[in-house]
Short mmCIF file of C-alpha atoms and ligand atoms in Angstrom, two decimals:
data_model
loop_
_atom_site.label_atom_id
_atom_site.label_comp_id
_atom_site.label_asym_id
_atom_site.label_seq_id
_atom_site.Cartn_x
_atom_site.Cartn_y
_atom_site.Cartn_z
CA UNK C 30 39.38 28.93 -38.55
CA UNK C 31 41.47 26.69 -36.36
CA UNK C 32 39.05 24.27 -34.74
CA UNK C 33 35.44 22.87 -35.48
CA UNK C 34 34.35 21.23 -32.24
CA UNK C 35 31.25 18.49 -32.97
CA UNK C 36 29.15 17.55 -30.62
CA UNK C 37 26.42 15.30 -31.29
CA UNK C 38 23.78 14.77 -28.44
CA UNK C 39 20.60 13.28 -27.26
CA UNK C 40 18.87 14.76 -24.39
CA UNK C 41 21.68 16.30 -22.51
CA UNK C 42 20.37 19.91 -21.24
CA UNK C 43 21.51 19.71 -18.30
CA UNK C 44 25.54 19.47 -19.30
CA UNK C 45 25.08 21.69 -21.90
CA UNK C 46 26.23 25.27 -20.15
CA UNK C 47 28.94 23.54 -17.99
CA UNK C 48 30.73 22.22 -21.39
CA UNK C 49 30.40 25.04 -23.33
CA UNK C 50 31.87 27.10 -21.25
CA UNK C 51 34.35 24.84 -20.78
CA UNK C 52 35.36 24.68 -24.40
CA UNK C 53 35.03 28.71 -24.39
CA UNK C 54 37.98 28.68 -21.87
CA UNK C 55 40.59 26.50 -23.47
CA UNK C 56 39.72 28.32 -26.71
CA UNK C 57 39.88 31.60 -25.57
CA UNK C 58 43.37 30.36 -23.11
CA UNK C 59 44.92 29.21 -26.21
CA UNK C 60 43.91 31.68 -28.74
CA UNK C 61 42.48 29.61 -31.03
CA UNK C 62 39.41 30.75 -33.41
CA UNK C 63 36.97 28.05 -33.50
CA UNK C 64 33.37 26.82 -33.81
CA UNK C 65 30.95 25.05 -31.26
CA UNK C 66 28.75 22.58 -33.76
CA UNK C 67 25.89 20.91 -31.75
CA UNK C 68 24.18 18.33 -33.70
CA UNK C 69 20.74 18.04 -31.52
CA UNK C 70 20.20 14.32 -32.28
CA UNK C 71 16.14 14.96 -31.52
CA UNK C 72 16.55 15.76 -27.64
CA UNK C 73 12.91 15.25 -26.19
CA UNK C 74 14.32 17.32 -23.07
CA UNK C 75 15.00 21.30 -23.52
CA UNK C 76 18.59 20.71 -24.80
CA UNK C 77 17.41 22.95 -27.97
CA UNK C 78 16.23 25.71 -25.69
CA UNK C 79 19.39 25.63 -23.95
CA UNK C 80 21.73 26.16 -27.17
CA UNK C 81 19.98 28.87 -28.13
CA UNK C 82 20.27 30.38 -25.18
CA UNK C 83 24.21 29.77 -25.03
CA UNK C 84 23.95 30.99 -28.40
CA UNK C 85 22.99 34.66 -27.50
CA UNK C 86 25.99 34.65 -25.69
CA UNK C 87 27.96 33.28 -27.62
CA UNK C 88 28.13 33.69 -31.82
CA UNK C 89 31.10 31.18 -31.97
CA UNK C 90 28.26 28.44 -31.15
CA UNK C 91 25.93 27.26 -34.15
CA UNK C 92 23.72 23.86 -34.15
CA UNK C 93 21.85 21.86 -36.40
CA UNK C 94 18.32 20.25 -34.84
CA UNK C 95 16.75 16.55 -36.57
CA UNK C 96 13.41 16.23 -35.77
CA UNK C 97 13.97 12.97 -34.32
CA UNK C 98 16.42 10.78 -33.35
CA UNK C 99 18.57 9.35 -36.13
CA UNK C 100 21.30 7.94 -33.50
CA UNK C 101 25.01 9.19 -33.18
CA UNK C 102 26.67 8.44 -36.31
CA UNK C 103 24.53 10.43 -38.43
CA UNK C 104 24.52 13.41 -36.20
CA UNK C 105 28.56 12.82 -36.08
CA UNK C 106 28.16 13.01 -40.53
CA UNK C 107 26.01 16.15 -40.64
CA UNK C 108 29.14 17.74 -38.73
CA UNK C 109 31.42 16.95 -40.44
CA UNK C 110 29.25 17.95 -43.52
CA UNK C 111 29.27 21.88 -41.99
CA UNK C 112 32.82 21.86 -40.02
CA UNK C 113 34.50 24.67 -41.36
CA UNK C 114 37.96 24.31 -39.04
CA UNK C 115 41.60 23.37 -40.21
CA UNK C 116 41.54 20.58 -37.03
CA UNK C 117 37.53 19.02 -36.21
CA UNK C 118 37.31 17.64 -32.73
CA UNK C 119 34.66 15.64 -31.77
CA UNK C 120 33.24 15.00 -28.43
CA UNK C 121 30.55 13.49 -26.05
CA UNK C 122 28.19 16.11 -24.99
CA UNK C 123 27.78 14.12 -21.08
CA UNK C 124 30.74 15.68 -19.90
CA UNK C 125 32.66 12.54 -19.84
CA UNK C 126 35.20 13.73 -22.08
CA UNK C 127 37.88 16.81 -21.17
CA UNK C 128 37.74 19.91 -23.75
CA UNK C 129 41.38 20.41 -21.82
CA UNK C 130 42.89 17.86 -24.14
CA UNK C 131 41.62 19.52 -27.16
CA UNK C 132 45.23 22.11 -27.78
CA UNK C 133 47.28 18.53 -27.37
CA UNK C 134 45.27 17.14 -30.13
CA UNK C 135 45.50 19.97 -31.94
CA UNK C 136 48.57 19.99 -31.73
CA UNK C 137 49.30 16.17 -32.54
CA UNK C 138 47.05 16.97 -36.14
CA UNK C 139 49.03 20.43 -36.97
CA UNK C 140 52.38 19.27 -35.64
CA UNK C 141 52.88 15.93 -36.01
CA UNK C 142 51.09 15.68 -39.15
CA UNK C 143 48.25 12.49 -37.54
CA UNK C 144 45.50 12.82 -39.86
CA UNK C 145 43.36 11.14 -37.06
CA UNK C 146 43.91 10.96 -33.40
CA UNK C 147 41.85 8.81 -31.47
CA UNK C 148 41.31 9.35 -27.25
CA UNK C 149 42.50 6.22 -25.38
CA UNK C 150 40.45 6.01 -22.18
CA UNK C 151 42.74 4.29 -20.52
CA UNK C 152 41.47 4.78 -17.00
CA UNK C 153 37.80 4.55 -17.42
CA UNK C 154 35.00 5.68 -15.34
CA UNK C 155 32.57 3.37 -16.58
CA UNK C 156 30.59 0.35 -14.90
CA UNK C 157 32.00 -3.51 -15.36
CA UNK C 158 29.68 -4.34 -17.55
CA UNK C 159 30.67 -1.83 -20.11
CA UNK C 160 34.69 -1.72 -19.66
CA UNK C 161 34.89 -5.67 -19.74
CA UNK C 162 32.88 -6.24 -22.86
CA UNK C 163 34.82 -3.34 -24.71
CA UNK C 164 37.98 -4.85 -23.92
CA UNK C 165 37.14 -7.98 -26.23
CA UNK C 166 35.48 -5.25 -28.85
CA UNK C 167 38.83 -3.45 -29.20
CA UNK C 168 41.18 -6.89 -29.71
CA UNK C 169 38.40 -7.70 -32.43
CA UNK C 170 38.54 -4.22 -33.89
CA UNK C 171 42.12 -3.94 -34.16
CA UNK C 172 42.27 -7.01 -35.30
CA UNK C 173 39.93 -6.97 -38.16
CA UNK C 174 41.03 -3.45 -39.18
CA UNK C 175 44.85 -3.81 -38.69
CA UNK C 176 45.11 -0.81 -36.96
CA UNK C 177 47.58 -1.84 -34.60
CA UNK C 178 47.89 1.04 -32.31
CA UNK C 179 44.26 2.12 -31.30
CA UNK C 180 43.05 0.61 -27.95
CA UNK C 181 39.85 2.53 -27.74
CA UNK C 182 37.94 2.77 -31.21
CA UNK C 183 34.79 4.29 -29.67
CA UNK C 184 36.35 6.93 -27.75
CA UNK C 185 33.86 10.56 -28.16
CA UNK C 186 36.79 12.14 -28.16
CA UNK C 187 38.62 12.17 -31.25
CA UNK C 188 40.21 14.90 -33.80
CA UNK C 189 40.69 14.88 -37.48
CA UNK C 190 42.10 17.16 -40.31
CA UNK C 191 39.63 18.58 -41.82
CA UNK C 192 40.36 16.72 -44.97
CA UNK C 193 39.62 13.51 -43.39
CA UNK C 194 35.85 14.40 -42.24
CA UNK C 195 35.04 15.38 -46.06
CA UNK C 196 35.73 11.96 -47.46
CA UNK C 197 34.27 9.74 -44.77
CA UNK C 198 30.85 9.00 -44.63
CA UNK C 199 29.69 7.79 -40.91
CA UNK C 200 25.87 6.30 -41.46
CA UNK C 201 24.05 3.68 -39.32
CA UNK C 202 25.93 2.74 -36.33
CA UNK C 203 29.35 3.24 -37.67
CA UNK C 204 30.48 5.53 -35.44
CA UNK C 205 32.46 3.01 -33.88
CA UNK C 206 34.78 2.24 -36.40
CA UNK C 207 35.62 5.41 -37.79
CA UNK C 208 39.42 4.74 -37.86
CA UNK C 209 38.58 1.71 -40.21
CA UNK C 210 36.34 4.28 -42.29
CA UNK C 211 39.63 6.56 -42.12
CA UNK C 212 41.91 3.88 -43.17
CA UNK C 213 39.69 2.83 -45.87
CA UNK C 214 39.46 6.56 -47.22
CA UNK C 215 43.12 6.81 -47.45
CA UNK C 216 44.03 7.93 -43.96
CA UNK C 217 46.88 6.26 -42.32
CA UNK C 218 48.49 8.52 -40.27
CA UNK C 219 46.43 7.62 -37.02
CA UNK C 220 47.49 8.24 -33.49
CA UNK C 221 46.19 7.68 -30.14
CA UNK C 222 46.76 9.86 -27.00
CA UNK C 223 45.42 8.99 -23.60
CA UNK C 224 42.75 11.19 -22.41
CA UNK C 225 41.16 11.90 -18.92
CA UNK C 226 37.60 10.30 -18.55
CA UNK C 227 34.95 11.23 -15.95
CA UNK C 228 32.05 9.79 -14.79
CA UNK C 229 28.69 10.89 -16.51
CA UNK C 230 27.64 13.68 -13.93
CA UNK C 231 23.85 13.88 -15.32
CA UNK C 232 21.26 12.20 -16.80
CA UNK C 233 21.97 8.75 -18.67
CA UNK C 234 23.97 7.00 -20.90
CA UNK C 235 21.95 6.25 -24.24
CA UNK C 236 23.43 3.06 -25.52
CA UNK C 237 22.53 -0.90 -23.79
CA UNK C 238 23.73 -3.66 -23.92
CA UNK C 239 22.89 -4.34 -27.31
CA UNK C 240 25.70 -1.79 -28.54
CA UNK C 241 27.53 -5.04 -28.77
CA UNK C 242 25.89 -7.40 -30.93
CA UNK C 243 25.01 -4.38 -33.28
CA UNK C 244 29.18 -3.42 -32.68
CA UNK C 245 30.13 -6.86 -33.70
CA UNK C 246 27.98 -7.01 -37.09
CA UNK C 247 28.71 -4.04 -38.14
CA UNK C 248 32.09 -4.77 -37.76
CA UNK C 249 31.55 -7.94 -40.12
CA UNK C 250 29.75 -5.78 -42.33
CA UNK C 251 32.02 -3.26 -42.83
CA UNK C 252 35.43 -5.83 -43.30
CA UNK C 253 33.26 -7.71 -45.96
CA UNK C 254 32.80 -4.37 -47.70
CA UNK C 255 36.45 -3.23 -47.16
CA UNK C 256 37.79 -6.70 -48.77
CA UNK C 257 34.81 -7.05 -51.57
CA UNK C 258 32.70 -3.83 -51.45
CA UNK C 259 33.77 -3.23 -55.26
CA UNK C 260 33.99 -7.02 -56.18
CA UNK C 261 31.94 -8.82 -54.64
CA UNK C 262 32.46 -11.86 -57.16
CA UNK C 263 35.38 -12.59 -55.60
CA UNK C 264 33.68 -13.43 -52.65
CA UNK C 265 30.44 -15.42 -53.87
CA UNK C 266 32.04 -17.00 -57.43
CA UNK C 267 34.60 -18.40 -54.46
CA UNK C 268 32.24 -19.68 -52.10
CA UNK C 269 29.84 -20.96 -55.28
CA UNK C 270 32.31 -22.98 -56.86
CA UNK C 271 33.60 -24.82 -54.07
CA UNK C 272 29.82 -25.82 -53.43
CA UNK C 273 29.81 -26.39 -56.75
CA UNK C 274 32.66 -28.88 -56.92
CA UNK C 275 31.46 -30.32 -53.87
CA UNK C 276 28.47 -31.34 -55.45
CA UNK C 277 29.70 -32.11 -59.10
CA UNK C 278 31.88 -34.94 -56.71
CA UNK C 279 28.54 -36.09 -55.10
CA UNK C 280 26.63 -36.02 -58.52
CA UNK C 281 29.33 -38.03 -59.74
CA UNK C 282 29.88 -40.96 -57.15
CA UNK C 283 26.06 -41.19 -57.36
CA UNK C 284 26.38 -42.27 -60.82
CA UNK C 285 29.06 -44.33 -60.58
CA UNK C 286 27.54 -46.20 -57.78
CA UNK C 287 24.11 -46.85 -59.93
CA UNK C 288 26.23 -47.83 -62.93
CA UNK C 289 28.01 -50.33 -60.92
CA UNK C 290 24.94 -51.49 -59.67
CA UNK C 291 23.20 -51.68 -62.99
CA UNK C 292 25.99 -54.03 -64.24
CA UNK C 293 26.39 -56.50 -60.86
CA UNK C 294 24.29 -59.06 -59.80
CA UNK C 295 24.56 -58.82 -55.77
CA UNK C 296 25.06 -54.99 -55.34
CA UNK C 297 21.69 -52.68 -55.25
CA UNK C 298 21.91 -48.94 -55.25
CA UNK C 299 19.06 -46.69 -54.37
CA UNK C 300 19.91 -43.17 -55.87
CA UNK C 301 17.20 -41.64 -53.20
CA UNK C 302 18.27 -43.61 -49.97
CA UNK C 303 21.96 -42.24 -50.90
CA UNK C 304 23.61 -39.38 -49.01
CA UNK C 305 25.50 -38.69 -52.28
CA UNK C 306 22.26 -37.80 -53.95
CA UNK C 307 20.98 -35.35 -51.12
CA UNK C 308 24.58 -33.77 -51.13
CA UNK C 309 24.92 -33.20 -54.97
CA UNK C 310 21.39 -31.51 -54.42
CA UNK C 311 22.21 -29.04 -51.89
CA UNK C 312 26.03 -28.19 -52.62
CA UNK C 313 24.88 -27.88 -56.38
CA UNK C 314 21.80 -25.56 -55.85
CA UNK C 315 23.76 -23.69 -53.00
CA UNK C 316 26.61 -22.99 -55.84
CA UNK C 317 24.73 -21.90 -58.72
CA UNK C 318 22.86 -19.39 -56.21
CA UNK C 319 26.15 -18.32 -55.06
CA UNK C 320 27.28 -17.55 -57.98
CA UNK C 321 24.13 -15.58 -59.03
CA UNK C 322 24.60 -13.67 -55.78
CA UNK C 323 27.92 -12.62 -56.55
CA UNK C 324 26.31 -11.33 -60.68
CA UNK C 325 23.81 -9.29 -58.92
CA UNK C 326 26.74 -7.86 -56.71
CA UNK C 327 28.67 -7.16 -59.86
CA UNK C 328 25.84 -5.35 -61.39
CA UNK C 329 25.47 -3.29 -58.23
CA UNK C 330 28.88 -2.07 -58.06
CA UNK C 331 28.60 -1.37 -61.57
CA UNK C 332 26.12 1.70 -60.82
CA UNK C 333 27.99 2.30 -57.80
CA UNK C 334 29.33 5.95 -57.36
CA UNK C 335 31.94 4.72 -54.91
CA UNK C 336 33.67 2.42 -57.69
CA UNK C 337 35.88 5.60 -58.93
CA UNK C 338 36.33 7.64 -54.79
CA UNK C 339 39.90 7.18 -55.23
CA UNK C 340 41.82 9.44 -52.71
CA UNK C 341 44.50 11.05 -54.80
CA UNK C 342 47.51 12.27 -52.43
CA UNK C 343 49.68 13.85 -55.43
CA UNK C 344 49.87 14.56 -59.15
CA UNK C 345 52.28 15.94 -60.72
N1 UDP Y 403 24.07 10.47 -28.63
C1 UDP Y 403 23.40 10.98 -29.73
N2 UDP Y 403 22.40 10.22 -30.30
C2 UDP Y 403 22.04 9.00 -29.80
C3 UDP Y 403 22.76 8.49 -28.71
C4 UDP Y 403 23.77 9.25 -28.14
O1 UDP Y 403 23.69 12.08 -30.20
O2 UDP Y 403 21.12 8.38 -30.35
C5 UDP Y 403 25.14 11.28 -28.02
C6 UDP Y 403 24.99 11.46 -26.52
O3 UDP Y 403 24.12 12.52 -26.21
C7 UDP Y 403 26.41 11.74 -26.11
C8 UDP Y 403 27.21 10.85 -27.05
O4 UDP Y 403 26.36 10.58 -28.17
O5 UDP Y 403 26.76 13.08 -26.32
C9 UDP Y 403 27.66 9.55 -26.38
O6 UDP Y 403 26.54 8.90 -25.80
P1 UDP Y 403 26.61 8.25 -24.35
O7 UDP Y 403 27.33 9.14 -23.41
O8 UDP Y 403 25.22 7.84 -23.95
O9 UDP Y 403 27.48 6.94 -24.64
P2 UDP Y 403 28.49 6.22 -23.65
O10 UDP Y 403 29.36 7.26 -23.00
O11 UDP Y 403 27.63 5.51 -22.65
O12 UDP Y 403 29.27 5.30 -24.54
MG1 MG Y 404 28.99 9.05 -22.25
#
């Protein structure tokens, strides 16, 4: 099978016909065999009634229903989990994105060997409040990740060799980042292509404002467990014995200072009234629990599957 198209959504009935149909042209234009995947992300409209009805019509369409809403990353990884096509394409079920870009990207995977191509919206038809904001999200991103070239991580519209959607896993809210998850697997070979973007034409778009802060720490969370996922000492035996030394220095020039003042006449020392002695406290306590933070870590990792996922390109 050529292409696996996902498409995970959340109470979108009413674009439902329009897109598949849509898809069913450029497939059937292009001659490609493929596969619709809807991933009903517990729709409380009649988006599930609708896909079966398409489905009658259609045998090339199949879907998998939660029975609530788990958000769009893990209906994006129970996809990927069925996708049974050489190229897996991925897109917003609102009608934003064009299925008329989907034989380019195919094209850029099969071709010109991109094991990920990302859609750049580059002319967006999105309020202010949105395009502004992911602007600033994107510099971080590329930033943090290093992948230079991507100007639009979140973009619906995305493809992948198949290969790549078997050894990522997209859970929580990661579906922002999956370039970084890419790039982490193994995957370097990403590519961007500018895509046409619409305006949603029904119903409403199902991420606020919050998508930002929750963007940002995940975005922390997943660089901390890109740099020290599998060694986590590194990170807290730092951080613990710089505290540490911080406070062995305080500790210290408390004592000296009540030694000096034991043995002179004119000079009294309170060891409570001294910031040395609150100091020493903290930085010391703050260390050793540091540095018992990063043992637990260790012992974590230690029964952690993910310790040996090394992606193997050749062997010979
Ligand atoms: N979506 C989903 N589960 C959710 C939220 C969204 O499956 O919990 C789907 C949604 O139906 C759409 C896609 O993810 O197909 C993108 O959502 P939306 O268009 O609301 O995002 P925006 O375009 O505003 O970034
Ligand atoms: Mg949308």
């Amino acid at each position: 099978m050529d292409i696996s198209v996902v498409i995970p959504l959340y109470n979108e009935a009413e674009s439902l016909p329009e897109l598949s149909a849509w898809i069913e042209r450029v497939m059937r234009d292009n001659g490609f065999s493929y596969e619709i995947l809807f991933i009903n992300d517990g729709s409380r409209d009649n988006s599930l009634d609708v896909i079966k009805e398409l489905q009658r019509n259609n045998p090339c369409i199949h879907a998998v229903s939660f029975s609530r809403n788990y958000g769009k990353s893990p209906a994006l990884d129970t996809g990927f989990a069925r996708a049974k096509g050489d190229v897996v394409i991925t897109m917003d079920a609102d009608l934003q994105d064009s299925p008329d870009e989907i034989p380019e990207l195919y094209r850029m995977i099969t071709v010109d060997g991109y094991d990920l191509v990302s859609g750049w919206k580059k002319k967006r038809y999105d309020p202010l409040s949105k395009t502004i904001p992911t602007k600033l999200f994107n510099a971080t991103a590329r930033k943090v990740s290093g992948i230079k070239n991507l100007h639009d991580f979140n973009c619906g519209l995305k493809a992948y060799r198949r290969d790549v959607v078997k050894h990522i896993e997209v859970y929580g809210d990661m579906h922002r980042y999956i370039p970084y998850l890419a790039k982490n697997a193994g995957y370097s070979r990403i590519g961007e292509k500018v895509v046409h973007h619409q305006a949603r034409k029904y119903g409403s778009s199902k991420f606020g404002l919050d998508r930002f802060v929750n963007g940002y720490l995940d975005l922390i969370s997943l660089w901390f467990q890109t740099k020290f996922g599998i060694k986590p000492m590194h990170f807290f035996g730092l951080l613990g014995s710089l505290m540490f030394a911080i406070g062995f220095i305080a500790v210290v020039t408390v004592l000296i200072l009540k030694l000096v003042a034991m043995c002179s006449d004119t000079f009294s020392f309170w060891l409570t009234k001294s910031v040395y002695f609150y100091l020493s406290m903290t930085f010391m306590i703050l260390g050793v629990q540091f540095f018992c933070t990063g043992f637990i870590g260790e012992l974590i990792t230690r029964n952690s599957v993910e310790r040996r996922n090394y992606l193997i390109s050749e062997e010979f």
